XYZ file of C-alpha atoms in Angstrom:
672
model
C -104.513 -12.466 99.580
C -100.937 -14.024 99.035
C -100.747 -16.933 97.002
C -98.840 -20.067 97.929
C -95.390 -18.557 97.408
C -95.563 -16.583 100.414
C -94.887 -19.891 102.566
C -91.405 -20.294 100.033
C -88.290 -18.440 101.106
C -86.843 -17.895 97.830
C -86.519 -14.189 97.102
C -87.830 -14.671 93.756
C -90.906 -16.670 94.455
C -91.788 -14.222 97.310
C -91.889 -11.008 94.711
C -94.795 -13.018 93.280
C -96.321 -14.244 96.498
C -99.076 -11.132 96.053
C -99.631 -11.662 92.285
C -103.461 -12.599 91.544
C -102.444 -15.769 89.914
C -103.049 -18.833 91.728
C -98.901 -19.654 91.823
C -97.714 -23.266 93.190
C -94.093 -24.006 93.717
C -92.872 -27.019 91.602
C -93.662 -29.746 93.838
C -96.272 -33.131 94.135
C -98.888 -31.090 95.158
C -99.149 -28.968 91.783
C -98.574 -31.874 89.521
C -100.948 -34.039 91.181
C -103.626 -31.279 90.853
C -102.773 -30.988 87.123
C -102.907 -34.771 86.642
C -106.291 -35.057 88.262
C -107.912 -32.029 86.442
C -106.515 -32.965 83.375
C -105.110 -29.329 82.787
C -101.923 -28.002 81.350
C -99.269 -26.747 83.539
C -98.064 -22.929 82.701
C -94.280 -23.107 83.998
C -92.655 -19.901 84.943
C -88.803 -20.067 84.986
C -86.882 -16.594 86.546
C -85.100 -15.206 89.063
C -84.826 -12.065 91.308
C -82.446 -10.081 89.660
C -83.911 -10.487 86.189
C -84.924 -7.265 84.595
C -87.641 -8.844 82.038
C -88.819 -11.115 84.572
C -89.602 -7.911 86.652
C -91.366 -6.462 83.277
C -93.583 -9.510 82.763
C -94.583 -9.675 86.431
C -95.929 -6.058 86.259
C -97.803 -6.480 83.125
C -99.013 -9.732 83.263
C -98.837 -11.545 86.689
C -99.840 -8.264 88.344
C -102.822 -7.961 86.275
C -106.301 -9.629 87.190
C -107.309 -10.505 83.952
C -104.279 -12.218 82.587
C -104.315 -13.849 86.377
C -108.100 -14.777 85.572
C -107.261 -16.590 82.052
C -104.113 -18.490 84.049
C -106.141 -19.492 86.947
C -109.094 -20.828 84.935
C -106.942 -22.831 82.600
C -103.774 -23.808 83.745
C -102.121 -25.134 86.627
C -99.584 -22.332 87.580
C -96.214 -23.096 88.864
C -93.482 -20.485 89.607
C -89.698 -21.416 89.618
C -86.477 -19.990 90.777
C -84.079 -21.064 88.426
C -81.068 -20.371 90.762
C -82.824 -22.834 93.228
C -83.820 -25.409 90.481
C -81.086 -25.428 87.834
C -82.189 -29.023 87.054
C -85.230 -27.825 85.859
C -84.108 -24.664 83.930
C -81.684 -27.039 82.232
C -84.345 -29.188 80.798
C -87.043 -26.623 79.901
C -84.550 -24.502 78.246
C -83.403 -27.209 76.313
C -86.910 -28.058 75.486
C -87.284 -24.169 74.582
C -84.555 -24.619 71.991
C -86.214 -27.513 70.572
C -89.145 -26.332 70.195
C -88.676 -22.888 68.788
C -85.298 -23.370 67.224
C -83.861 -20.502 69.296
C -81.882 -20.263 72.263
C -84.179 -19.025 75.560
C -83.693 -16.954 78.156
C -85.551 -15.724 81.275
C -88.424 -15.228 82.025
C -88.970 -18.992 80.440
C -92.435 -19.605 79.851
C -93.201 -23.021 78.868
C -96.470 -24.981 78.717
C -96.561 -28.905 80.191
C -98.669 -31.702 79.785
C -99.453 -33.298 83.094
C -96.997 -35.351 82.715
C -94.193 -32.347 82.546
C -93.721 -32.870 78.925
C -93.530 -29.525 77.262
C -95.334 -28.639 73.748
C -95.094 -25.242 73.528
C -92.699 -22.631 74.656
C -91.260 -18.945 74.760
C -89.609 -16.357 77.164
C -91.179 -12.862 77.774
C -94.700 -12.480 76.563
C -96.542 -8.948 77.099
C -99.883 -8.892 77.882
C -101.472 -7.804 74.518
C -99.154 -8.180 71.247
C -96.156 -6.045 71.268
C -93.037 -6.504 69.778
C -93.990 -8.863 67.311
C -94.933 -11.193 70.185
C -98.011 -12.562 71.065
C -100.027 -11.266 73.808
C -100.790 -13.714 77.209
C -104.431 -12.387 76.653
C -104.936 -14.190 73.238
C -102.217 -16.755 73.770
C -103.607 -18.462 76.847
C -106.814 -19.432 75.414
C -105.670 -20.821 72.337
C -103.004 -22.925 74.115
C -105.518 -24.499 76.689
C -107.728 -25.157 73.245
C -104.789 -26.653 71.670
C -103.932 -29.030 74.782
C -107.420 -30.390 75.186
C -108.248 -30.958 71.055
C -104.919 -32.054 69.611
C -103.781 -34.735 72.273
C -102.120 -37.072 69.134
C -100.181 -33.716 67.807
C -98.902 -33.465 71.138
C -97.936 -37.277 71.980
C -96.001 -37.412 68.753
C -94.258 -34.056 69.502
C -93.117 -35.025 72.619
C -91.529 -38.468 71.162
C -89.574 -36.635 68.960
C -88.634 -33.717 71.631
C -87.484 -36.301 74.042
C -85.226 -37.760 71.672
C -83.923 -34.512 70.584
C -82.454 -33.912 74.351
C -78.718 -33.270 74.105
C -77.726 -36.639 75.503
C -74.443 -35.261 77.190
C -71.279 -37.711 77.327
C -71.576 -40.596 75.409
C -71.383 -44.170 76.905
C -67.270 -44.262 76.674
C -65.818 -43.441 73.294
C -63.604 -45.423 70.680
C -62.021 -42.044 70.093
C -58.479 -41.389 71.384
C -57.752 -38.614 73.776
C -55.244 -36.437 71.679
C -54.048 -32.723 71.811
C -55.384 -31.986 68.412
C -59.131 -30.229 69.948
C -56.902 -27.503 71.914
C -55.127 -26.418 69.025
C -58.433 -26.583 66.798
C -60.362 -24.453 69.500
C -57.487 -21.858 69.634
C -58.044 -21.298 66.096
C -61.930 -21.474 66.255
C -61.355 -18.782 68.946
C -58.713 -16.615 67.281
C -61.023 -16.867 64.163
C -64.032 -15.329 66.427
C -61.970 -12.745 67.753
C -63.246 -8.995 67.535
C -59.515 -7.364 67.649
C -61.027 -3.762 67.951
C -63.017 -4.665 71.634
C -61.981 -7.952 72.354
C -64.254 -10.685 73.305
C -64.906 -14.158 70.820
C -68.504 -13.545 70.003
C -70.695 -10.561 68.847
C -72.890 -8.915 71.008
C -74.134 -9.209 73.640
C -71.118 -9.918 74.664
C -70.587 -11.949 77.813
C -67.644 -12.234 79.956
C -67.254 -16.062 79.380
C -64.395 -16.645 81.820
C -63.968 -20.382 81.084
C -62.951 -19.131 77.358
C -60.528 -16.318 78.730
C -59.109 -18.944 81.163
C -58.388 -21.221 78.006
C -56.911 -18.631 76.278
C -54.616 -17.340 78.885
C -53.452 -21.236 79.648
C -52.576 -21.546 75.607
C -50.115 -18.726 75.582
C -48.906 -16.819 72.264
C -51.529 -14.617 70.288
C -54.582 -16.802 72.099
C -53.463 -15.351 75.591
C -52.630 -11.706 74.006
C -56.101 -11.581 72.732
C -57.482 -12.931 76.153
C -55.736 -10.049 77.632
C -56.608 -7.459 75.264
C -60.379 -8.636 76.214
C -59.657 -8.220 79.825
C -58.047 -4.855 79.315
C -61.542 -3.749 77.500
C -63.973 -5.245 79.728
C -62.596 -3.361 82.604
C -62.489 0.203 80.843
C -65.797 -0.475 79.545
C -69.414 0.096 81.459
C -69.143 -3.908 82.012
C -67.071 -2.907 85.306
C -68.828 -0.820 87.918
C -66.316 2.135 88.007
C -67.537 3.612 90.828
C -68.671 0.553 92.822
C -66.566 -2.194 91.940
C -67.700 -5.863 90.491
C -68.801 -6.684 87.372
C -72.308 -6.656 85.678
C -73.847 -9.602 83.716
C -72.955 -8.896 80.063
C -72.740 -5.693 77.592
C -75.478 -5.085 74.976
C -73.122 -3.908 72.478
C -69.412 -4.442 71.094
C -67.701 -1.962 72.916
C -68.381 -3.331 76.342
C -70.007 0.059 76.855
C -73.772 -0.741 78.420
C -74.292 -3.661 80.464
C -77.436 -5.524 81.475
C -76.921 -4.196 84.687
C -77.381 -7.306 87.100
C -74.214 -8.116 89.206
C -74.031 -11.899 89.505
C -72.015 -13.778 92.149
C -71.076 -16.340 89.757
C -69.553 -13.790 87.121
C -67.605 -12.248 89.801
C -65.550 -14.710 91.646
C -64.138 -15.631 88.256
C -63.167 -12.909 87.063
C -61.832 -12.213 89.995
C -59.104 -14.935 89.686
C -58.803 -13.966 86.154
C -57.770 -10.276 86.658
C -55.316 -11.606 89.336
C -53.935 -13.856 86.946
C -53.642 -11.165 84.142
C -51.647 -8.760 86.874
C -49.553 -11.721 87.457
C -48.796 -12.232 83.865
C -48.493 -8.278 82.918
C -47.874 -6.246 85.948
C -50.699 -4.075 85.182
C -51.355 -2.041 88.382
C -55.166 -1.196 87.432
C -55.859 -4.872 87.251
C -54.553 -4.756 91.026
C -57.060 -1.929 91.564
C -59.979 -4.066 89.885
C -59.551 -6.745 92.120
C -59.430 -4.763 95.215
C -62.450 -2.655 93.845
C -64.169 -6.101 93.260
C -63.404 -7.663 96.408
C -64.682 -4.488 97.886
C -67.852 -4.625 96.714
C -68.114 -8.433 97.679
C -67.246 -7.175 101.183
C -69.722 -4.170 101.362
C -72.798 -5.567 99.690
C -72.585 -9.055 99.420
C -71.411 -10.912 102.329
C -73.484 -12.422 104.932
C -72.586 -11.432 108.257
C -71.151 -14.956 108.918
C -69.059 -15.003 105.708
C -70.767 -16.920 103.128
C -71.795 -14.705 99.841
C -75.051 -13.462 98.246
C -76.514 -14.259 95.068
C -76.801 -11.481 93.089
C -77.968 -7.547 92.747
C -80.860 -6.651 90.425
C -80.550 -4.609 87.441
C -83.463 -2.448 88.569
C -84.054 0.118 91.018
C -87.241 2.536 91.515
C -88.727 -0.085 88.641
C -85.850 1.160 85.926
C -82.955 -0.721 84.898
C -79.758 1.071 85.423
C -81.229 3.906 87.206
C -78.853 3.314 90.161
C -75.893 3.693 88.357
C -76.348 6.130 85.314
C -75.568 9.739 85.702
C -76.071 13.038 83.741
C -73.392 16.103 83.588
C -75.815 18.199 85.906
C -75.678 15.534 88.829
C -71.769 15.437 88.676
C -71.214 19.058 88.733
C -73.424 19.215 91.757
C -71.205 17.303 93.946
C -67.623 18.076 92.413
C -65.457 20.921 91.959
C -64.758 22.477 88.718
C -61.169 21.255 88.688
C -62.900 17.716 89.979
C -65.305 17.818 87.206
C -62.709 18.931 84.539
C -60.911 15.434 84.968
C -64.037 13.443 85.815
C -65.878 14.211 82.886
C -63.069 13.677 80.420
C -61.909 10.506 81.935
C -65.099 8.932 82.468
C -66.940 9.858 79.248
C -69.626 12.793 80.596
C -67.891 14.999 77.780
C -69.372 12.905 75.301
C -72.847 12.131 73.492
C -75.074 9.964 75.930
C -74.516 6.405 76.229
C -77.463 5.206 78.047
C -80.964 5.537 75.897
C -79.816 8.656 74.548
C -80.713 10.466 78.035
C -77.888 9.584 80.345
C -74.311 8.318 80.968
C -73.141 5.263 82.334
C -69.575 5.480 83.155
C -66.565 4.166 81.835
C -63.135 4.908 80.692
C -63.203 7.111 77.883
C -59.498 8.332 77.863
C -56.610 7.427 80.275
C -55.652 9.883 82.892
C -52.663 10.286 81.464
C -54.267 12.024 77.917
C -56.759 13.834 80.631
C -54.181 15.333 82.194
C -52.133 16.632 78.896
C -55.227 17.906 77.657
C -55.737 20.173 80.696
C -52.128 21.060 81.501
C -52.090 18.995 84.626
C -49.125 16.738 86.026
C -50.378 13.254 86.071
C -50.295 12.719 89.804
C -52.387 15.449 90.360
C -54.953 14.523 87.930
C -54.985 11.180 89.440
C -55.683 12.956 93.079
C -58.550 15.107 91.424
C -59.767 11.945 89.965
C -59.600 9.894 93.288
C -61.484 12.692 94.847
C -64.323 13.003 92.075
C -64.652 9.175 92.391
C -65.029 9.195 96.012
C -67.904 11.951 96.069
C -69.741 10.529 93.251
C -69.823 6.984 94.826
C -70.793 8.739 97.970
C -73.589 10.721 96.022
C -74.859 7.112 94.255
C -75.111 5.668 97.669
C -77.603 7.965 98.728
C -80.045 6.438 95.657
C -82.450 3.635 96.139
C -80.237 0.454 95.720
C -81.086 -2.493 93.403
C -82.747 -5.173 95.095
C -80.391 -8.253 96.463
C -80.829 -11.750 96.109
C -79.619 -12.416 99.639
C -80.034 -16.372 99.140
C -76.907 -18.767 99.652
C -76.164 -20.927 96.575
C -73.338 -23.661 97.319
C -72.386 -23.492 93.659
C -71.892 -19.778 93.279
C -70.294 -19.613 96.689
C -67.630 -22.426 95.340
C -66.850 -20.190 92.467
C -66.056 -16.974 94.783
C -64.468 -18.901 97.324
C -61.834 -20.243 94.237
C -61.453 -16.435 92.712
C -60.816 -15.054 96.284
C -58.152 -17.773 97.086
C -56.772 -17.631 93.855
C -56.532 -13.794 93.684
C -55.240 -13.782 97.437
C -52.253 -15.990 96.165
C -51.352 -13.963 93.433
C -51.737 -10.671 94.877
C -50.503 -11.309 97.998
C -53.745 -10.520 100.180
C -54.044 -13.106 103.118
C -56.794 -11.450 104.244
C -58.645 -12.208 101.136
C -57.701 -15.834 101.914
C -59.560 -15.521 105.346
C -62.744 -14.179 103.616
C -62.461 -17.448 101.326
C -61.972 -19.505 104.597
C -65.092 -17.788 106.300
C -67.054 -18.761 103.480
C -66.284 -22.400 103.475
C -66.663 -22.419 107.299
C -69.960 -20.997 106.697
C -71.063 -23.896 103.758
C -69.471 -26.956 106.246
C -71.328 -25.443 109.092
C -74.722 -24.793 107.380
C -75.081 -26.858 104.212
C -74.384 -30.347 105.792
C -77.419 -30.679 108.156
C -77.473 -34.482 107.330
C -74.052 -35.185 106.160
C -74.915 -34.565 102.484
C -74.376 -31.232 100.948
C -77.759 -28.987 100.122
C -77.908 -26.336 97.495
C -79.605 -23.433 98.907
C -79.547 -21.650 102.414
C -82.431 -19.061 103.215
C -83.386 -19.306 106.770
C -81.949 -22.812 106.752
C -80.396 -25.251 104.145
C -82.551 -27.125 101.799
C -82.692 -28.840 98.168
C -80.432 -31.834 96.959
C -77.417 -29.977 95.974
C -76.110 -31.104 92.418
C -73.452 -31.703 90.226
C -72.233 -28.151 90.418
C -72.404 -27.423 93.699
C -70.116 -30.188 94.798
C -67.706 -29.391 91.675
C -67.278 -25.891 92.393
C -67.014 -26.379 96.144
C -64.347 -29.014 95.832
C -62.381 -26.549 92.829
C -62.909 -23.823 95.709
C -61.113 -25.744 98.530
C -58.451 -26.915 95.880
C -57.632 -23.422 95.333
C -57.639 -22.630 99.098
C -55.878 -25.281 99.760
C -52.850 -24.123 97.198
C -52.729 -20.990 98.930
C -52.884 -21.804 102.840
C -53.235 -25.101 104.267
C -56.196 -26.076 106.454
C -56.288 -29.867 107.421
C -60.102 -29.670 107.465
C -60.631 -28.054 104.098
C -58.913 -30.975 102.596
C -60.952 -33.266 104.483
C -64.074 -31.391 103.107
C -62.630 -31.783 99.345
C -62.410 -35.724 99.952
C -65.842 -35.967 101.224
C -67.301 -34.410 98.173
C -65.031 -36.146 95.792
C -66.522 -39.084 97.204
C -70.096 -38.214 96.688
C -69.086 -37.045 93.082
C -68.321 -40.453 92.697
C -71.319 -42.158 94.551
C -74.125 -40.085 93.664
C -73.144 -38.803 90.329
C -70.950 -40.441 88.195
C -72.446 -42.560 85.408
C -71.198 -45.960 84.562
C -70.689 -44.842 81.161
C -68.334 -42.282 82.231
C -68.847 -38.356 83.487
C -71.283 -37.306 85.693
C -75.053 -36.462 85.889
C -76.315 -32.754 86.526
C -78.567 -34.597 89.722
C -77.841 -37.347 92.095
C -78.989 -40.907 91.344
C -81.346 -40.372 94.181
C -83.348 -37.040 93.004
C -86.494 -36.405 91.923
C -87.430 -38.139 88.779
C -87.670 -35.589 85.971
C -88.350 -36.429 82.101
C -84.417 -35.786 81.545
C -81.262 -36.035 83.375
C -78.739 -33.919 82.018
C -74.963 -34.617 81.626
C -73.667 -31.169 80.892
C -70.356 -30.935 79.250
C -70.605 -27.248 77.239
C -69.614 -24.438 78.949
C -72.319 -21.749 79.533
C -72.137 -18.340 81.765
C -70.562 -20.636 84.376
C -68.191 -23.693 83.589
C -69.412 -27.055 83.058
C -70.137 -29.163 86.120
C -68.185 -32.010 84.306
C -65.184 -30.412 83.285
C -64.813 -29.030 86.738
C -65.358 -31.982 88.186
C -63.049 -33.617 86.081
C -60.183 -30.889 86.712
C -60.697 -31.070 90.291
C -60.485 -34.658 90.668
C -57.546 -34.745 88.622
C -55.573 -32.415 91.142
C -56.976 -34.219 94.036
C -56.029 -37.448 92.628
C -52.865 -36.351 92.106
C -52.236 -34.991 95.306
C -53.286 -37.836 97.322
C -52.255 -40.370 94.808
C -55.978 -41.686 94.670
C -56.273 -43.913 91.386
C -59.915 -43.699 91.758
C -60.241 -40.083 91.374
C -57.949 -39.816 88.348
C -59.783 -42.869 86.456
C -63.101 -41.537 87.003
C -61.351 -38.038 85.519
C -59.863 -39.985 82.971
C -63.351 -41.914 82.066
C -65.218 -38.770 81.976
C -62.681 -37.249 79.481
C -63.398 -40.642 77.053
C -67.120 -39.971 77.660
C -67.209 -36.414 76.108
C -64.344 -37.498 73.191
C -66.854 -36.756 70.685
C -68.072 -33.428 71.554
C -64.675 -32.096 72.611
C -63.646 -33.239 68.940
C -66.482 -31.663 67.303
C -66.944 -28.491 68.720
C -64.194 -28.088 71.005
C -64.300 -24.199 71.486
C -67.651 -24.878 73.102
C -65.943 -27.006 75.916
C -62.959 -24.802 77.013
C -62.699 -26.416 80.884
C -63.188 -29.799 79.567
C -60.249 -28.814 77.164
C -57.937 -27.609 80.167
C -58.640 -30.837 81.983
C -57.652 -32.609 78.548
C -54.465 -30.637 78.770
C -54.093 -31.923 81.970
C -54.536 -35.511 81.545
C -52.283 -35.393 78.171
C -49.601 -33.688 79.955
C -50.164 -33.608 83.992
C -48.601 -30.274 85.047
C -46.275 -30.245 87.910
C -47.069 -30.687 91.334
C -44.979 -29.265 93.939
C -44.926 -29.462 97.624
C -43.564 -27.097 99.520
C -42.030 -27.559 103.248
C -40.330 -25.397 105.529
C -40.713 -22.469 107.834
C -43.807 -20.865 107.105
C -42.643 -17.690 105.971
C -40.403 -19.030 103.519
C -43.136 -21.480 102.037
C -45.529 -18.472 101.754
C -42.650 -16.370 99.731
C -42.165 -19.652 97.217
C -45.873 -20.096 96.966
C -46.448 -16.594 95.632
C -43.331 -16.851 93.617
C -44.309 -19.847 91.697
C -47.712 -18.727 91.207
C -46.991 -15.681 89.509
C -43.805 -17.134 87.642
C -45.011 -20.924 86.950
C -48.653 -20.690 86.652
C -49.339 -23.942 85.188
C -47.867 -25.838 88.501
C -50.022 -26.745 91.432
C -48.076 -25.825 94.087
C -49.386 -26.706 97.737
C -47.718 -25.055 100.713
C -47.040 -27.355 103.701
C -45.240 -25.401 106.129
C -43.413 -26.766 109.137
C -45.590 -27.851 112.307
C -48.646 -29.258 110.268
C -50.179 -32.422 112.272
C -51.012 -35.960 110.836
C -50.563 -35.107 107.227
C -51.985 -38.223 105.232
C -49.717 -39.905 102.682
C -48.153 -39.043 100.283
C -48.194 -35.449 101.821
C -46.243 -36.347 104.791
C -42.743 -35.062 103.721
C -40.447 -34.406 106.571
C -40.222 -31.203 108.182
C -37.135 -28.837 107.272
C -35.180 -25.844 108.773
C -35.465 -24.437 105.394
C -37.556 -24.705 102.559
C -37.722 -27.361 99.986
C -39.800 -28.380 97.211
C -40.923 -32.070 96.136
C -41.895 -31.655 92.291
C -43.760 -34.549 90.879
C -45.388 -35.140 87.487
C -47.662 -37.979 86.789
C -46.801 -40.637 89.136
C -43.028 -39.575 88.986
C -41.390 -37.442 91.893
C -37.741 -36.054 91.930
C -35.969 -35.494 95.090
C -36.330 -32.717 97.288
C -35.097 -29.410 95.743
C -33.778 -26.512 97.617
C -32.982 -24.012 95.104
C -35.717 -21.963 93.596
C -34.405 -20.984 90.167
C -34.189 -24.974 89.535
C -37.518 -25.484 91.045
C -38.957 -22.918 88.426
C -37.093 -24.765 85.941
C -38.882 -27.462 86.241
C -42.062 -26.284 86.677
C -41.785 -24.525 83.230
C -40.448 -27.768 81.728
C -44.129 -29.106 81.246
C -45.935 -27.745 78.432
C -47.887 -28.863 75.558
C -46.580 -25.823 73.909
């Protein structure tokens, strides 16, 4: 019989609806039951694309013996971390405090009925394995400990709650200075892998916020970021046949990924590769962007325009099965000439790189080298490779595909909207801006059922939106406005900015992750550190700065500055962990030029593209003739020829009609 999760809409929770475990979703029914029965809570947090979540589900939650122990001793709660990032924030932090190690998914936490964690881990097998305890032994032990050692649990709880990271403080005596920018640059440079790129040992995550910060700093750090972008897309982190990036690489070479594809990675990476193309002219990076958008359109887009959350790592119960090859499989579908080029290019001639038995495709040799080795001219080799790639892709598409999590998350849609709009601006792809606009329109039409933003849509909108939902979507709207103006997008942006100030702002500066009227939990995070996604505080500050300068709204600028002051201590002590807030700090200390373009639509679009490529620090907004009811200070007069109004901070120059002069004014602004 299905359990209570059968009534949920989350694809992850529905995956567990037929478990023999008596699962509850998070809510008052389960919490009240735990209090009434005086039973501990077994909290399991995961997500639908997670490989080890599936492994634990098959080994344990689908097993009647494990389920019987869980049902006898615990109130069992299953949580989709993508729907409830507030709970995931809290209990990942608790795991770190209790174990001294970073967490992950699946996250397994044992709580008191008052929601206080007292024991935690991640993946557990049924029986002991991999130096991990088995659930068959662990479950009775945890239950006995809960009932026999209350005093120890109470004492531990006091220390645990005190150890939670408080986030930004109540203001700061520290002045905002540029020193953390240099310190972070030095720290990242010291951690750089000069052979394969990246700023950390394996497992290697893309970390788009780090890469964007490195690109903005210029010099050697920019070169390191560009080198990392090159190594990532040449390796197996990028899907060489189908486009899009996987979640992370298990090795230093970016060769073998964890095969999930997450929307939240691909939005920022799309924008970064477009920026990389603008800086270098590398034609390969345009192709990477085009392949990623093709994947987005083909596999990740709702019929009404919004974007789905993720693709799973597994198909047919095996991680990576959909993506890997053997030479024999490739030979069956390719001509000998196509195979010779593709095998050398993608590494099928080399030793197997996936579990010693299969090949995950990556760029082992450039086409120019392959052509020379085979005695071919390079254009012909390129044609053979293109034909081979198309045949391999068509063959792969006949396999059983990975599962798709088809819920729509406001926060991740905001990241993809921003990446699409940025790439559209830099690569002159107005059709990509249209894609971003369709997603914006879906969110505006479906995610505001009572005039307040919701976090999740799956057969209807639900769940109070979080800080990240508001901040990421606000930033995405501003990226859209920088690419093509729509009055309704500005109105939406203002609504989100007002919600940030009214519902999330801390009196001491900065923004809480949950709104003031959110369900009370044991901790209320105010995160500043970047993780796989940028910090909500960092993005909120950057967005409020930009919108504040655009509209001349002092309240937004003041809220942004107070947030930076609240995070001054962590910015000073560990700046490399807060790259998004560092970019906001740079904009606070040295406001980038704001450029309003007026004139005929075609000329305005041309100047927008050229300035985006040649003056990346400038914040350019196209306002072509014919726009109605522009609010002050945007209501500059129309002009028969394009002109630019250049502002920096609160100072604005007279209209400029010469592009080169505008470019010189934009490039003059930098902390260097």
